[in-house]
Structure formats: C-alpha cells, structure tokens
PDB file of C-alpha atoms in Angstrom:
ATOM      1  CA  GLN A   1       0.000   0.000   0.000  1.00  0.00           C
ATOM      2  CA  VAL A   2       1.470   3.319  -1.088  1.00  0.00           C
ATOM      3  CA  GLN A   3       1.264   6.217   1.305  1.00  0.00           C
ATOM      4  CA  LEU A   4       2.019   9.827   0.478  1.00  0.00           C
ATOM      5  CA  VAL A   5       2.446  12.203   3.394  1.00  0.00           C
ATOM      6  CA  GLU A   6       2.642  15.952   2.807  1.00  0.00           C
ATOM      7  CA  SER A   7       4.180  18.496   5.130  1.00  0.00           C
ATOM      8  CA  GLY A   8       5.334  22.081   5.073  1.00  0.00           C
ATOM      9  CA  GLY A   9       2.082  23.962   4.766  1.00  0.00           C
ATOM     10  CA  GLY A  10       1.260  26.929   6.921  1.00  0.00           C
ATOM     11  CA  LEU A  11       0.501  30.619   7.043  1.00  0.00           C
ATOM     12  CA  VAL A  12       2.683  33.006   5.089  1.00  0.00           C
ATOM     13  CA  GLN A  13       2.412  36.630   4.025  1.00  0.00           C
ATOM     14  CA  ALA A  14       2.008  37.584   0.415  1.00  0.00           C
ATOM     15  CA  GLY A  15       5.388  37.620  -1.305  1.00  0.00           C
ATOM     16  CA  GLY A  16       6.746  34.952   0.983  1.00  0.00           C
ATOM     17  CA  SER A  17       7.923  31.423   0.316  1.00  0.00           C
ATOM     18  CA  LEU A  18       7.143  27.908   1.459  1.00  0.00           C
ATOM     19  CA  ARG A  19       8.487  24.495   0.614  1.00  0.00           C
ATOM     20  CA  LEU A  20       6.158  21.542   0.652  1.00  0.00           C
ATOM     21  CA  SER A  21       7.392  17.985   1.016  1.00  0.00           C
ATOM     22  CA  CYS A  22       5.743  14.694   0.132  1.00  0.00           C
ATOM     23  CA  ALA A  23       7.254  11.556   1.578  1.00  0.00           C
ATOM     24  CA  ALA A  24       6.387   8.268  -0.132  1.00  0.00           C
ATOM     25  CA  SER A  25       6.229   4.973   1.720  1.00  0.00           C
ATOM     26  CA  GLY A  26       8.068   3.080  -0.990  1.00  0.00           C
ATOM     27  CA  SER A  27      10.253   3.573  -4.015  1.00  0.00           C
ATOM     28  CA  ILE A  28       9.172   6.447  -6.239  1.00  0.00           C
ATOM     29  CA  PHE A  29      10.669   4.823  -9.307  1.00  0.00           C
ATOM     30  CA  ARG A  30       7.399   2.928  -9.754  1.00  0.00           C
ATOM     31  CA  PHE A  31       5.566   6.165 -10.528  1.00  0.00           C
ATOM     32  CA  ASN A  32       5.234   7.471 -14.076  1.00  0.00           C
ATOM     33  CA  THR A  33       4.493  10.977 -12.863  1.00  0.00           C
ATOM     34  CA  MET A  34       4.322  12.744  -9.538  1.00  0.00           C
ATOM     35  CA  GLY A  35       2.721  16.071  -8.954  1.00  0.00           C
ATOM     36  CA  TRP A  36       1.135  18.655  -6.755  1.00  0.00           C
ATOM     37  CA  TYR A  37      -2.484  19.675  -6.953  1.00  0.00           C
ATOM     38  CA  ARG A  38      -4.414  22.236  -4.979  1.00  0.00           C
ATOM     39  CA  GLN A  39      -8.018  22.843  -4.096  1.00  0.00           C
ATOM     40  CA  ALA A  40      -9.314  26.173  -2.867  1.00  0.00           C
ATOM     41  CA  PRO A  41     -12.676  26.473  -1.098  1.00  0.00           C
ATOM     42  CA  GLY A  42     -15.513  26.192  -3.592  1.00  0.00           C
ATOM     43  CA  LYS A  43     -13.186  25.389  -6.476  1.00  0.00           C
ATOM     44  CA  GLN A  44     -12.143  22.281  -8.339  1.00  0.00           C
ATOM     45  CA  ARG A  45      -8.847  20.582  -7.668  1.00  0.00           C
ATOM     46  CA  GLU A  46      -6.211  21.789 -10.122  1.00  0.00           C
ATOM     47  CA  LEU A  47      -2.732  20.749 -11.117  1.00  0.00           C
ATOM     48  CA  VAL A  48       0.034  23.122 -10.031  1.00  0.00           C
ATOM     49  CA  ALA A  49       3.129  21.126 -10.901  1.00  0.00           C
ATOM     50  CA  GLU A  50       3.971  17.799 -12.467  1.00  0.00           C
ATOM     51  CA  LEU A  51       7.229  15.882 -12.741  1.00  0.00           C
ATOM     52  CA  GLY A  52       7.661  13.013 -15.151  1.00  0.00           C
ATOM     53  CA  SER A  53       9.930  10.033 -14.620  1.00  0.00           C
ATOM     54  CA  SER A  54      12.327  11.442 -17.221  1.00  0.00           C
ATOM     55  CA  GLY A  55      12.514  14.753 -15.401  1.00  0.00           C
ATOM     56  CA  THR A  56      10.138  16.764 -17.549  1.00  0.00           C
ATOM     57  CA  THR A  57       8.055  19.325 -15.700  1.00  0.00           C
ATOM     58  CA  LYS A  58       4.746  20.989 -16.326  1.00  0.00           C
ATOM     59  CA  TYR A  59       3.198  24.064 -14.701  1.00  0.00           C
ATOM     60  CA  PRO A  60       0.068  26.074 -15.362  1.00  0.00           C
ATOM     61  CA  ASP A  61       0.572  29.726 -16.238  1.00  0.00           C
ATOM     62  CA  SER A  62      -0.742  30.767 -12.826  1.00  0.00           C
ATOM     63  CA  VAL A  63       2.353  29.434 -11.037  1.00  0.00           C
ATOM     64  CA  LYS A  64       4.971  29.299 -13.799  1.00  0.00           C
ATOM     65  CA  GLY A  65       8.136  31.076 -12.728  1.00  0.00           C
ATOM     66  CA  ARG A  66       7.088  31.042  -9.068  1.00  0.00           C
ATOM     67  CA  PHE A  67       6.763  27.339  -8.223  1.00  0.00           C
ATOM     68  CA  ALA A  68       9.318  24.591  -8.783  1.00  0.00           C
ATOM     69  CA  ILE A  69       8.831  20.855  -8.407  1.00  0.00           C
ATOM     70  CA  SER A  70      11.686  18.501  -7.633  1.00  0.00           C
ATOM     71  CA  ARG A  71      12.362  15.109  -6.128  1.00  0.00           C
ATOM     72  CA  ASP A  72      14.989  13.312  -4.107  1.00  0.00           C
ATOM     73  CA  SER A  73      14.741   9.683  -5.130  1.00  0.00           C
ATOM     74  CA  ALA A  74      17.042   8.488  -2.366  1.00  0.00           C
ATOM     75  CA  LYS A  75      14.805  10.134   0.229  1.00  0.00           C
ATOM     76  CA  LYS A  76      11.653   9.067  -1.655  1.00  0.00           C
ATOM     77  CA  THR A  77      10.443  12.634  -1.365  1.00  0.00           C
ATOM     78  CA  LEU A  78       8.795  15.087  -3.726  1.00  0.00           C
ATOM     79  CA  TYR A  79       9.100  18.824  -3.134  1.00  0.00           C
ATOM     80  CA  LEU A  80       7.288  21.957  -4.197  1.00  0.00           C
ATOM     81  CA  GLU A  81       9.157  25.210  -3.757  1.00  0.00           C
ATOM     82  CA  MET A  82       6.712  28.102  -3.777  1.00  0.00           C
ATOM     83  CA  ASN A  83       7.954  31.675  -4.081  1.00  0.00           C
ATOM     84  CA  SER A  84       6.280  35.056  -4.456  1.00  0.00           C
ATOM     85  CA  LEU A  85       3.137  33.623  -2.951  1.00  0.00           C
ATOM     86  CA  LYS A  86      -0.159  35.375  -3.547  1.00  0.00           C
ATOM     87  CA  PRO A  87      -3.423  35.259  -1.591  1.00  0.00           C
ATOM     88  CA  GLU A  88      -4.954  33.355  -4.513  1.00  0.00           C
ATOM     89  CA  ASP A  89      -2.475  30.537  -3.854  1.00  0.00           C
ATOM     90  CA  THR A  90      -4.376  29.778  -0.656  1.00  0.00           C
ATOM     91  CA  ALA A  91      -5.599  26.191  -0.857  1.00  0.00           C
ATOM     92  CA  VAL A  92      -5.113  22.669   0.372  1.00  0.00           C
ATOM     93  CA  TYR A  93      -2.176  21.220  -1.534  1.00  0.00           C
ATOM     94  CA  TYR A  94      -2.140  17.528  -2.382  1.00  0.00           C
ATOM     95  CA  CYS A  95       0.677  15.300  -3.468  1.00  0.00           C
ATOM     96  CA  SER A  96      -0.206  12.754  -6.130  1.00  0.00           C
ATOM     97  CA  ALA A  97       1.522   9.908  -7.918  1.00  0.00           C
ATOM     98  CA  LEU A  98       0.470   7.914 -10.943  1.00  0.00           C
ATOM     99  CA  GLU A  99       1.394   4.274 -11.327  1.00  0.00           C
ATOM    100  CA  ARG A 100       0.279   3.804 -14.918  1.00  0.00           C
ATOM    101  CA  MET A 101       0.977   0.056 -15.041  1.00  0.00           C
ATOM    102  CA  LEU A 102      -1.693  -0.515 -12.410  1.00  0.00           C
ATOM    103  CA  SER A 103      -3.817   2.468 -13.512  1.00  0.00           C
ATOM    104  CA  ILE A 104      -3.754   3.797  -9.965  1.00  0.00           C
ATOM    105  CA  ARG A 105      -3.365   7.388  -8.851  1.00  0.00           C
ATOM    106  CA  TYR A 106      -2.382   7.843  -5.250  1.00  0.00           C
ATOM    107  CA  TRP A 107      -3.153  10.908  -3.148  1.00  0.00           C
ATOM    108  CA  GLY A 108      -1.824  12.327   0.069  1.00  0.00           C
ATOM    109  CA  GLN A 109      -4.040  13.751   2.777  1.00  0.00           C
ATOM    110  CA  GLY A 110      -3.255  17.359   1.893  1.00  0.00           C
ATOM    111  CA  THR A 111      -1.557  20.260   3.602  1.00  0.00           C
ATOM    112  CA  LEU A 112      -3.090  23.704   3.993  1.00  0.00           C
ATOM    113  CA  VAL A 113      -1.330  26.770   2.636  1.00  0.00           C
ATOM    114  CA  THR A 114      -2.739  30.122   3.626  1.00  0.00           C
ATOM    115  CA  VAL A 115      -1.350  33.313   2.123  1.00  0.00           C
ATOM    116  CA  SER A 116      -2.364  36.519   3.866  1.00  0.00           C
ATOM    117  CA  GLU A 117      -2.486  39.983   2.319  1.00  0.00           C
TER     118      GLU A 117
END
C-alpha cells in the first residue's frame, strides 16, 4: 500500500515562500508521474506542478516562474518550492503519484497553505 504524506504547509504573508514535502512509503521509481495539486474552497482541484519520470516538468501559467517541483529519489520525497506567494495561492495542496501500469493514482491527505495579504 502506497502512502504519500505531505508536510510544510502553513501561514505566510504575500510575497513569501514555502516548501512543501511529500514523503512516499516506498520507491518512487514505480511512478510514471508525480505532482502537486491544490483545491481552494468552492473550487475544483487543479494541477500546479507535475514531474515526469524522465525529469520533464509541467506548470500552469498561474504558477509558472514562481513554483518549482523537484524530487529526491534516495529520500523518496517530492518537493514543491513556492515563491512570491499570492493570496490566490491559498488552498489545500495535495501530493499525487500515478502508477500507470496498475492504472492507480495515489493521493496524500493534503496540507493547507494560507497566504495573507
């Protein structure tokens, strides 16, 4: 059973930075992609960063240039570096991993990021 555990959320002022971490219970080499999603109150969950097994990354325009996704395979951990945070970045952030061979997408429990004015 794969477990993804996020940490690093919290309250930060606009313009500040946070780094989120997602620790996986097993090897992350099994995943085709890993990513970060967020869900703000009353809104749909959206992708904010994706990292492919080959190292390719994908970001929506709303966070491009401000957020950076990375991983440490030895530590089995995925990171999201968030800079120049805006109040509209306030949301619960979820770590996710896709194991395409089994057609399973795993989710963490989420970590809350609140950006104040």
